[in-house]
Short mmCIF file of C-alpha atoms in Angstrom, two decimals:
data_model
loop_
_atom_site.label_atom_id
_atom_site.label_comp_id
_atom_site.label_asym_id
_atom_site.label_seq_id
_atom_site.Cartn_x
_atom_site.Cartn_y
_atom_site.Cartn_z
CA MET A 1106 90.88 -52.73 -26.79
CA PHE A 1107 90.31 -56.10 -25.16
CA GLN A 1108 91.41 -54.72 -21.81
CA LEU A 1109 88.02 -53.03 -21.77
CA LEU A 1110 86.53 -56.46 -21.31
CA ARG A 1111 89.02 -57.30 -18.59
CA GLY A 1112 87.04 -56.33 -15.55
CA PHE A 1113 85.14 -53.62 -17.48
CA VAL A 1114 87.56 -50.95 -16.19
CA LEU A 1115 86.17 -48.10 -18.24
CA PRO A 1116 85.57 -44.39 -17.80
CA ALA A 1117 81.97 -43.27 -17.47
CA ALA A 1118 80.23 -42.61 -20.78
CA ALA A 1119 76.93 -41.07 -21.77
CA CYS A 1120 74.14 -43.59 -22.27
CA ASP A 1121 70.50 -42.92 -23.07
CA GLY A 1122 68.07 -44.20 -20.48
CA ASN A 1123 64.50 -45.09 -21.40
CA ARG A 1124 61.32 -46.58 -20.01
CA ASP A 1125 62.12 -50.02 -21.46
CA ALA A 1126 65.37 -50.08 -19.53
CA ASP A 1127 63.66 -49.01 -16.29
CA SER A 1128 61.00 -51.68 -16.77
CA ARG A 1129 63.68 -54.32 -17.43
CA TYR A 1130 65.55 -53.29 -14.27
CA ALA A 1131 62.35 -53.52 -12.24
CA ASN A 1132 61.63 -57.04 -13.53
CA LEU A 1133 65.17 -58.14 -12.71
CA PHE A 1134 64.94 -56.66 -9.22
CA ARG A 1135 61.66 -58.49 -8.57
CA LYS A 1136 63.25 -61.79 -9.65
CA LEU A 1137 66.14 -61.29 -7.24
CA ASP A 1138 64.02 -59.97 -4.39
CA LEU A 1139 62.79 -63.41 -3.29
CA ASN A 1140 61.45 -62.34 0.11
CA GLU A 1141 59.71 -59.30 -1.44
CA ASP A 1142 61.01 -56.83 1.16
CA GLY A 1143 62.21 -54.41 -1.51
CA ARG A 1144 65.85 -54.78 -0.47
CA LYS A 1145 68.55 -57.16 -1.67
CA ILE A 1146 72.17 -57.82 -0.65
CA PHE A 1147 74.36 -56.73 -3.60
CA LYS A 1148 77.76 -55.40 -2.55
CA ALA A 1149 78.90 -53.87 -5.87
CA GLY A 1150 75.99 -51.45 -6.06
CA ASP A 1151 75.54 -50.66 -2.37
CA THR A 1152 76.51 -46.98 -2.64
CA ASN A 1153 75.51 -45.97 0.91
CA GLN A 1154 77.31 -48.99 2.43
CA ASP A 1155 74.36 -50.07 4.57
CA GLY A 1156 74.82 -53.73 3.63
CA GLN A 1157 71.61 -53.73 1.57
CA LEU A 1158 70.67 -52.80 -1.97
CA ASP A 1159 67.38 -51.02 -2.58
CA PHE A 1160 65.79 -50.54 -6.01
CA GLU A 1161 67.27 -47.08 -6.62
CA GLU A 1162 70.80 -48.31 -5.91
CA PHE A 1163 70.14 -51.42 -7.98
CA MET A 1164 68.95 -49.39 -10.98
CA GLN A 1165 71.90 -46.98 -10.72
CA TYR A 1166 74.34 -49.93 -10.61
CA LEU A 1167 72.83 -51.52 -13.72
CA LYS A 1168 72.88 -48.21 -15.64
CA GLU A 1169 76.59 -47.72 -14.88
CA HIS A 1170 77.26 -51.35 -15.75
CA GLU A 1171 75.47 -50.98 -19.08
CA LYS A 1172 77.58 -47.95 -20.00
CA LYS A 1173 80.72 -49.99 -19.62
CA MET A 1174 79.27 -52.94 -21.50
CA LYS A 1175 78.21 -50.65 -24.34
CA LEU A 1176 81.75 -49.31 -24.77
CA ALA A 1177 83.17 -52.82 -24.67
CA PHE A 1178 80.63 -53.95 -27.29
CA LYS A 1179 81.45 -51.01 -29.59
CA SER A 1180 85.19 -51.67 -29.31
CA LEU A 1181 84.62 -55.24 -30.60
CA ASP A 1182 82.16 -54.21 -33.32
CA LYS A 1183 84.81 -53.15 -35.83
CA ASN A 1184 82.50 -52.52 -38.80
CA ASN A 1185 79.83 -50.75 -36.68
CA ASP A 1186 76.98 -52.92 -37.97
CA GLY A 1187 75.60 -53.55 -34.48
CA LYS A 1188 76.78 -57.17 -34.39
CA ILE A 1189 79.95 -58.94 -33.27
CA GLU A 1190 81.14 -61.64 -35.66
CA ALA A 1191 83.81 -64.33 -35.35
CA SER A 1192 86.20 -62.44 -37.63
CA GLU A 1193 85.95 -59.37 -35.35
CA VAL A 1194 86.81 -61.51 -32.31
CA VAL A 1195 89.88 -62.86 -34.17
CA GLN A 1196 90.91 -59.34 -35.18
CA SER A 1197 90.45 -57.96 -31.65
CA LEU A 1198 92.48 -60.73 -30.00
CA LYS A 1199 95.31 -60.19 -32.46
CA ILE A 1200 95.79 -56.74 -30.96
CA LEU A 1201 96.73 -58.56 -27.74
CA GLY A 1202 99.16 -60.77 -29.65
CA ILE A 1203 96.82 -63.76 -29.34
CA ASN A 1204 96.23 -65.80 -32.49
CA ILE A 1205 93.12 -67.98 -32.65
CA SER A 1206 91.29 -69.53 -35.58
CA GLU A 1207 87.84 -68.39 -36.72
CA LYS A 1208 86.48 -71.74 -35.55
CA GLN A 1209 87.76 -71.06 -32.04
CA ALA A 1210 86.25 -67.57 -32.15
CA GLU A 1211 82.91 -69.14 -33.05
CA LYS A 1212 83.17 -71.26 -29.89
CA ILE A 1213 83.46 -68.06 -27.85
CA LEU A 1214 80.45 -66.51 -29.59
CA GLN A 1215 78.35 -69.66 -29.05
CA SER A 1216 78.42 -69.08 -25.30
CA ILE A 1217 76.83 -65.61 -25.81
CA ASP A 1218 74.72 -66.15 -28.96
CA ALA A 1219 71.11 -66.73 -27.84
CA ASP A 1220 69.35 -66.93 -31.25
CA GLY A 1221 71.81 -69.23 -33.09
CA THR A 1222 72.80 -66.68 -35.77
CA MET A 1223 76.54 -67.02 -34.94
CA THR A 1224 76.64 -63.25 -34.38
CA VAL A 1225 76.07 -61.36 -31.13
CA ASP A 1226 73.94 -58.22 -31.10
CA TRP A 1227 73.79 -55.65 -28.30
CA ASN A 1228 70.81 -57.26 -26.55
CA GLU A 1229 72.50 -60.67 -26.40
CA TRP A 1230 75.75 -59.08 -25.22
CA ARG A 1231 73.98 -57.06 -22.51
CA ASP A 1232 71.86 -59.96 -21.25
CA HIS A 1233 74.85 -62.31 -21.12
CA PHE A 1234 77.17 -60.01 -19.19
CA MET A 1235 74.62 -58.20 -17.04
CA PHE A 1236 75.28 -60.34 -13.99
CA ASN A 1237 78.51 -62.11 -14.97
CA PRO A 1238 81.19 -61.00 -12.51
CA ALA A 1239 84.32 -59.35 -13.89
CA THR A 1240 86.47 -62.20 -12.58
CA ASP A 1241 85.02 -64.45 -15.28
CA ILE A 1242 86.46 -62.18 -17.96
CA GLU A 1243 89.70 -61.87 -16.01
CA GLU A 1244 90.09 -65.64 -15.89
CA ILE A 1245 89.53 -65.91 -19.66
CA ILE A 1246 92.09 -63.21 -20.39
CA ARG A 1247 94.58 -64.78 -17.99
CA TYR A 1248 94.08 -68.08 -19.80
CA TRP A 1249 94.68 -66.52 -23.21
CA LYS A 1250 97.77 -64.71 -21.94
CA HIS A 1251 99.37 -67.82 -20.39
CA SER A 1252 99.97 -66.15 -17.06
CA THR A 1253 103.17 -67.22 -15.35
CA VAL A 1254 101.85 -66.88 -11.82
CA LEU A 1255 102.32 -70.62 -11.32
CA ASP A 1256 105.71 -70.85 -9.62
CA ILE A 1257 107.33 -74.28 -9.79
CA GLY A 1258 110.74 -73.05 -8.71
CA ASP A 1259 112.07 -72.57 -12.21
CA SER A 1260 112.93 -69.14 -13.56
CA LEU A 1261 112.84 -69.83 -17.30
CA THR A 1262 109.19 -69.01 -18.01
CA VAL A 1263 108.02 -66.33 -20.45
CA PRO A 1264 107.14 -63.16 -18.46
CA ASP A 1265 103.58 -62.02 -17.81
CA GLU A 1266 101.87 -59.52 -20.09
CA PHE A 1267 99.80 -56.57 -18.97
CA THR A 1268 97.27 -54.45 -20.82
CA GLU A 1269 97.61 -50.67 -21.13
CA GLU A 1270 94.72 -50.30 -18.68
CA GLU A 1271 96.55 -52.42 -16.08
CA LYS A 1272 99.70 -50.35 -16.54
CA LYS A 1273 97.85 -47.03 -16.16
CA THR A 1274 95.96 -48.11 -13.04
CA GLY A 1275 99.04 -49.61 -11.40
CA GLN A 1276 97.54 -53.10 -11.25
CA TRP A 1277 100.62 -54.53 -12.98
CA TRP A 1278 102.91 -54.02 -9.98
CA LYS A 1279 100.27 -55.39 -7.61
CA GLN A 1280 100.02 -58.54 -9.72
CA LEU A 1281 103.80 -58.86 -9.84
CA LEU A 1282 103.97 -58.39 -6.06
CA ALA A 1283 101.25 -61.00 -5.52
CA GLY A 1284 103.11 -63.41 -7.81
CA GLY A 1285 106.41 -62.72 -6.03
CA VAL A 1286 104.97 -63.43 -2.59
CA ALA A 1287 103.26 -66.57 -3.92
CA GLY A 1288 106.56 -67.73 -5.40
CA ALA A 1289 108.42 -67.10 -2.14
CA VAL A 1290 105.88 -69.10 -0.10
CA SER A 1291 105.71 -71.98 -2.60
CA ARG A 1292 109.52 -72.22 -2.89
CA THR A 1293 109.86 -72.24 0.88
CA GLY A 1294 107.22 -74.97 1.16
CA THR A 1295 108.97 -77.19 -1.40
CA ALA A 1296 112.59 -76.27 -0.47
CA PRO A 1297 113.45 -79.74 0.96
CA LEU A 1298 112.60 -81.37 -2.38
CA ASP A 1299 114.53 -78.68 -4.24
CA ARG A 1300 117.65 -79.23 -2.11
CA LEU A 1301 117.31 -83.01 -2.56
CA LYS A 1302 117.20 -82.48 -6.34
CA VAL A 1303 120.43 -80.45 -6.23
CA MET A 1304 122.14 -83.06 -4.02
CA MET A 1305 121.17 -85.87 -6.41
CA GLN A 1306 122.30 -83.82 -9.43
CA VAL A 1307 125.74 -83.18 -7.88
CA HIS A 1308 126.46 -86.34 -5.87
CA GLY A 1309 124.35 -88.97 -7.63
CA SER A 1310 126.27 -91.48 -9.74
CA LYS A 1311 126.52 -95.21 -10.41
CA SER A 1312 128.82 -95.60 -7.41
CA ASN A 1313 126.68 -93.36 -5.19
CA LYS A 1314 123.13 -94.54 -5.78
CA MET A 1315 121.38 -91.73 -3.93
CA ASN A 1316 117.61 -92.01 -4.08
CA ILE A 1317 114.86 -89.97 -2.45
CA ALA A 1318 114.85 -91.88 0.87
CA SER A 1319 118.64 -92.15 1.24
CA GLY A 1320 119.07 -88.51 0.17
CA PHE A 1321 116.75 -87.25 2.91
CA LYS A 1322 118.43 -89.50 5.49
CA GLN A 1323 121.85 -88.19 4.47
CA MET A 1324 120.75 -84.53 4.73
CA LEU A 1325 119.05 -85.07 8.11
CA LYS A 1326 122.03 -86.99 9.50
CA GLU A 1327 124.51 -84.35 8.33
CA GLY A 1328 122.67 -81.18 9.38
CA GLY A 1329 119.30 -81.94 10.97
CA VAL A 1330 115.85 -80.75 9.92
CA ARG A 1331 117.01 -77.15 9.46
CA SER A 1332 119.47 -78.22 6.75
CA LEU A 1333 116.56 -79.20 4.47
CA TRP A 1334 116.03 -75.47 3.81
CA ARG A 1335 119.70 -74.68 3.13
CA GLY A 1336 119.97 -72.33 0.12
CA ASN A 1337 116.29 -71.39 0.22
CA GLY A 1338 117.02 -67.85 1.44
CA VAL A 1339 118.90 -66.99 -1.75
CA ASN A 1340 116.23 -68.71 -3.84
CA VAL A 1341 113.57 -66.43 -2.31
CA VAL A 1342 115.64 -63.21 -2.32
CA LYS A 1343 116.36 -63.46 -6.06
CA ILE A 1344 112.64 -63.52 -6.99
CA ALA A 1345 112.16 -59.73 -6.71
CA PRO A 1346 115.11 -58.50 -8.84
CA GLU A 1347 114.66 -61.25 -11.40
CA THR A 1348 110.92 -60.55 -11.83
CA ALA A 1349 111.49 -56.80 -12.13
CA ILE A 1350 114.31 -57.13 -14.68
CA LYS A 1351 112.43 -59.75 -16.68
CA PHE A 1352 109.27 -57.62 -16.87
CA TRP A 1353 111.18 -54.47 -17.87
CA ALA A 1354 113.27 -56.32 -20.49
CA TYR A 1355 110.19 -58.08 -21.90
CA GLU A 1356 108.45 -54.75 -22.49
CA GLN A 1357 111.55 -53.36 -24.25
CA TYR A 1358 112.03 -56.41 -26.50
CA LYS A 1359 108.33 -56.43 -27.40
CA LYS A 1360 108.60 -52.82 -28.58
CA ILE A 1361 111.57 -53.72 -30.78
CA LEU A 1362 109.94 -56.83 -32.28
CA THR A 1363 106.39 -55.47 -32.76
CA ARG A 1364 105.53 -55.52 -36.46
CA GLU A 1365 104.61 -52.41 -38.47
CA ASP A 1366 100.92 -53.27 -38.19
CA GLY A 1367 101.26 -53.14 -34.40
CA LYS A 1368 100.81 -56.89 -33.96
CA LEU A 1369 102.89 -59.20 -31.79
CA GLY A 1370 102.51 -62.87 -32.71
CA THR A 1371 103.45 -66.06 -30.84
CA VAL A 1372 106.94 -66.18 -32.39
CA GLU A 1373 107.64 -62.58 -31.39
CA ARG A 1374 106.37 -63.29 -27.88
CA PHE A 1375 108.60 -66.35 -27.63
CA VAL A 1376 111.68 -64.44 -28.81
CA SER A 1377 110.90 -61.48 -26.52
CA GLY A 1378 110.33 -63.79 -23.56
CA SER A 1379 113.50 -65.78 -24.19
CA LEU A 1380 115.61 -62.62 -24.50
CA ALA A 1381 114.00 -61.16 -21.37
CA GLY A 1382 114.72 -64.40 -19.49
CA ALA A 1383 118.33 -64.35 -20.68
CA THR A 1384 118.70 -60.70 -19.59
CA ALA A 1385 117.27 -61.39 -16.12
CA GLN A 1386 119.34 -64.56 -15.68
CA THR A 1387 122.54 -62.71 -16.65
CA SER A 1388 121.82 -60.07 -14.01
CA ILE A 1389 121.05 -62.40 -11.10
CA TYR A 1390 123.13 -65.45 -12.09
CA PRO A 1391 125.68 -65.06 -9.22
CA MET A 1392 122.75 -65.69 -6.85
CA GLU A 1393 122.04 -68.97 -8.69
CA VAL A 1394 125.62 -70.05 -8.00
CA LEU A 1395 125.29 -69.07 -4.33
CA LYS A 1396 122.06 -71.06 -4.01
CA THR A 1397 123.74 -74.21 -5.40
CA ARG A 1398 126.88 -73.83 -3.26
CA LEU A 1399 124.80 -73.37 -0.10
CA ALA A 1400 122.59 -76.36 -1.00
CA VAL A 1401 125.53 -78.77 -1.46
CA GLY A 1402 127.60 -77.24 1.35
CA LYS A 1403 128.16 -79.00 4.68
CA THR A 1404 127.01 -77.76 8.07
CA GLY A 1405 129.25 -74.91 9.21
CA GLN A 1406 130.94 -74.50 5.82
CA TYR A 1407 129.21 -71.15 5.26
CA SER A 1408 127.63 -68.90 7.87
CA GLY A 1409 125.27 -67.41 5.29
CA MET A 1410 124.86 -65.98 1.80
CA PHE A 1411 127.44 -63.19 2.20
CA ASP A 1412 130.00 -65.50 3.80
CA CYS A 1413 129.57 -67.92 0.90
CA ALA A 1414 130.07 -65.12 -1.65
CA LYS A 1415 133.18 -63.85 0.18
CA LYS A 1416 134.79 -67.32 0.26
CA ILE A 1417 134.06 -68.02 -3.42
CA LEU A 1418 135.51 -64.66 -4.42
CA LYS A 1419 138.65 -65.21 -2.34
CA ARG A 1420 139.34 -68.79 -3.50
CA GLU A 1421 138.13 -68.82 -7.09
CA GLY A 1422 137.80 -65.21 -8.26
CA PRO A 1423 134.90 -63.34 -9.92
CA LYS A 1424 134.62 -65.85 -12.81
CA ALA A 1425 133.32 -68.48 -10.39
CA PHE A 1426 130.03 -66.58 -10.11
CA TYR A 1427 129.26 -67.38 -13.76
CA LYS A 1428 130.13 -71.09 -13.82
CA GLY A 1429 127.43 -72.98 -15.71
CA TYR A 1430 126.14 -69.78 -17.30
CA ILE A 1431 126.17 -71.10 -20.91
CA PRO A 1432 124.06 -74.26 -20.31
CA ASN A 1433 121.71 -72.14 -18.18
CA ILE A 1434 121.10 -69.64 -21.00
CA LEU A 1435 120.79 -72.42 -23.59
CA GLY A 1436 118.16 -74.07 -21.38
CA ILE A 1437 115.83 -71.08 -21.75
CA ILE A 1438 115.19 -71.85 -25.45
CA PRO A 1439 113.83 -75.44 -25.15
CA TYR A 1440 112.02 -74.59 -21.92
CA ALA A 1441 110.18 -71.49 -23.16
CA GLY A 1442 109.60 -72.94 -26.65
CA ILE A 1443 108.08 -76.22 -25.49
CA ASP A 1444 106.19 -74.54 -22.64
CA LEU A 1445 104.47 -72.16 -25.08
CA ALA A 1446 103.90 -74.83 -27.77
CA VAL A 1447 102.31 -77.33 -25.36
CA TYR A 1448 100.20 -74.59 -23.79
CA GLU A 1449 98.88 -73.47 -27.19
CA LEU A 1450 98.12 -77.11 -28.09
CA LEU A 1451 96.23 -77.72 -24.83
CA LYS A 1452 94.34 -74.44 -25.22
CA SER A 1453 93.32 -75.25 -28.80
CA THR A 1454 92.25 -78.78 -27.82
CA TRP A 1455 90.12 -77.50 -24.96
CA LEU A 1456 88.44 -74.87 -27.17
CA GLU A 1457 87.76 -77.40 -29.93
CA HIS A 1458 86.23 -80.10 -27.72
CA TYR A 1459 85.07 -78.67 -24.41
CA ALA A 1460 84.19 -74.99 -24.90
CA SER A 1461 80.65 -75.55 -26.16
CA SER A 1462 78.87 -73.72 -23.34
CA SER A 1463 81.48 -71.16 -22.26
CA ALA A 1464 84.88 -69.78 -23.29
CA ASN A 1465 85.88 -69.62 -19.61
CA PRO A 1466 88.15 -72.61 -18.84
CA GLY A 1467 87.80 -72.41 -15.07
CA VAL A 1468 90.49 -72.72 -12.42
CA PHE A 1469 91.26 -76.43 -12.81
CA VAL A 1470 91.71 -76.30 -16.58
CA LEU A 1471 93.88 -73.20 -16.19
CA LEU A 1472 96.06 -74.86 -13.54
CA GLY A 1473 96.21 -78.13 -15.46
CA CYS A 1474 97.32 -76.57 -18.75
CA GLY A 1475 99.93 -74.39 -17.05
CA THR A 1476 101.31 -77.26 -14.99
CA VAL A 1477 101.53 -79.72 -17.88
CA SER A 1478 103.17 -77.21 -20.25
CA SER A 1479 105.69 -76.07 -17.62
CA THR A 1480 106.50 -79.68 -16.73
CA CYS A 1481 107.11 -80.54 -20.40
CA GLY A 1482 109.41 -77.51 -20.65
CA GLN A 1483 111.33 -78.70 -17.59
CA LEU A 1484 111.65 -82.21 -19.01
CA ALA A 1485 113.18 -80.86 -22.24
CA SER A 1486 115.66 -78.53 -20.54
CA TYR A 1487 116.56 -80.77 -17.58
CA PRO A 1488 119.90 -82.16 -18.93
CA LEU A 1489 121.15 -78.59 -19.39
CA ALA A 1490 119.94 -77.71 -15.88
CA LEU A 1491 121.83 -80.70 -14.45
CA ILE A 1492 125.05 -79.74 -16.27
CA ARG A 1493 124.65 -76.15 -15.04
CA THR A 1494 124.31 -77.33 -11.43
CA ARG A 1495 127.31 -79.67 -11.71
CA MET A 1496 129.45 -76.85 -13.12
CA GLN A 1497 128.32 -74.50 -10.35
CA ALA A 1498 129.25 -77.05 -7.67
CA GLN A 1499 132.42 -78.60 -9.17
CA ALA A 1500 134.91 -76.51 -7.16
CA SER A 1501 133.21 -77.32 -3.84
CA VAL A 1502 133.19 -81.10 -4.44
CA GLU A 1503 136.49 -82.65 -3.37
CA GLY A 1504 138.38 -84.37 -6.18
CA ALA A 1505 135.92 -83.25 -8.88
CA PRO A 1506 137.67 -82.36 -12.18
CA GLN A 1507 136.94 -78.85 -13.50
CA LEU A 1508 135.27 -79.66 -16.83
CA ASN A 1509 133.54 -77.37 -19.31
CA MET A 1510 129.99 -77.94 -20.58
CA VAL A 1511 130.90 -80.32 -23.44
CA GLY A 1512 133.44 -82.24 -21.35
CA LEU A 1513 130.98 -82.68 -18.49
CA PHE A 1514 128.22 -83.81 -20.87
CA GLN A 1515 130.54 -86.43 -22.42
CA ARG A 1516 131.71 -87.63 -19.00
CA ILE A 1517 128.15 -88.06 -17.68
CA VAL A 1518 127.02 -89.99 -20.77
CA ALA A 1519 130.18 -92.18 -20.75
CA THR A 1520 130.05 -93.06 -17.04
CA GLU A 1521 126.32 -92.97 -16.26
CA GLY A 1522 124.55 -93.23 -19.62
CA LEU A 1523 121.68 -91.05 -20.78
CA ARG A 1524 119.85 -91.71 -17.50
CA GLY A 1525 122.63 -89.79 -15.76
CA LEU A 1526 121.40 -86.59 -17.44
CA TYR A 1527 118.12 -86.94 -15.54
CA ARG A 1528 119.40 -87.56 -12.01
CA GLY A 1529 117.23 -85.77 -9.48
CA ILE A 1530 114.24 -85.41 -11.78
CA ALA A 1531 111.97 -87.46 -9.46
CA PRO A 1532 112.02 -84.96 -6.55
CA ASN A 1533 111.83 -82.18 -9.16
CA PHE A 1534 108.51 -83.56 -10.44
CA MET A 1535 107.31 -84.35 -6.92
CA LYS A 1536 107.45 -80.67 -6.00
CA VAL A 1537 105.41 -79.47 -9.02
CA LEU A 1538 101.92 -80.23 -7.67
CA PRO A 1539 102.44 -78.77 -4.17
CA ALA A 1540 104.32 -75.78 -5.61
CA VAL A 1541 101.50 -74.98 -8.08
CA SER A 1542 98.81 -75.45 -5.41
CA ILE A 1543 100.58 -73.27 -2.83
CA SER A 1544 101.47 -70.51 -5.30
CA TYR A 1545 97.91 -70.35 -6.69
CA VAL A 1546 96.23 -70.16 -3.26
CA VAL A 1547 98.70 -67.54 -1.95
CA TYR A 1548 98.41 -65.55 -5.20
CA GLU A 1549 94.61 -65.37 -4.93
CA LYS A 1550 94.82 -64.34 -1.25
CA MET A 1551 97.40 -61.67 -2.06
CA LYS A 1552 95.20 -60.30 -4.87
CA GLN A 1553 92.32 -59.95 -2.42
CA ASN A 1554 94.53 -58.16 0.12
CA LEU A 1555 95.87 -55.81 -2.57
CA GLY A 1556 92.40 -55.04 -3.90
CA ILE A 1557 92.78 -56.63 -7.35
CA ALA A 1558 90.74 -59.80 -6.85
#
């Protein structure tokens, strides 16, 4: 249903034309035609591709646009009374698995309601959306969905959701591809901070007070500038299989957990996302171990990813590729849970206090909410991430005892205190802002190149 709003991707439908409509189109054209030459630049309706829009093309564009708007309006008007009410907005969003209050739905209607009746009739709907570009609707839907395009180098986020229309048109794989490329570029751009985080997690202690400055000096002295990107290749390569597995698993778990009434609530989304994350992590976890070993390895220790895998297999056996697996899987629950909870709280707060003129949050609100919620999720799951990294690297650190998850947790708390569970968190937070900025810019550019902007 609501996918009809998303970009107005609709099949052509019959729509009665009349003199009133033609007159309205003419008035609109005159308002836009400021230099009164009878032609106007308007790319979407320029059917003959001459770079200009004459009145006939303009009228044809508006007629086609109205057909799509009419179908979208009818799909929201559940009781067919010619008006969209707050309860119908709530009901329609529930089909997408999005739960909002009636008060929040009223906020959405206020931005369209011209006569103050708290309902939207066809005329108000048509006049509001006549010239609003489809990207406005897309941004709103992406906000509701909590899109995971923001890549901050952590793989524990709930997967993206796609409408049936996006799946049929093939836009889903283009969006996943755009997100994957954005993630690869952002991870490469912030790789030095990521490697520093791993080094501080593994080598930092009370006796070895490695900080940001000394950590960078140590890495540069040991392997030069190139060593700052050690382990990044694996981190980039694992994006594609992990994204594909996570998306496929998420769709399967959603089908299993969808209620009899066809609805999928926040709890079901959280469970589906967590299980999908666990499935993807199980499949690609050996690559996580390789990334850590390469990051903490010395210059010349490994000639590359395959050499590293061969040496681990020879010295430690297949089990070594799943060291730290349990704390990694356990970390998905607090991360995804807090990420979703904080996001819903921020969304509700914004709708309650700042959505008086429009339901569209805009780019900065979207980025801010996503960044804050993801950062809170990272903060909650960080101790488990640190223990996972230590377990992955134990065998490669000379003299390090081979402890299990509980033993390692007790040892860190006993020797370093609770602060020891958060070693390396400073460079981890330092990379969030540049990672989000890079991934968003690259994602938008990729969408344009793939024709889904």
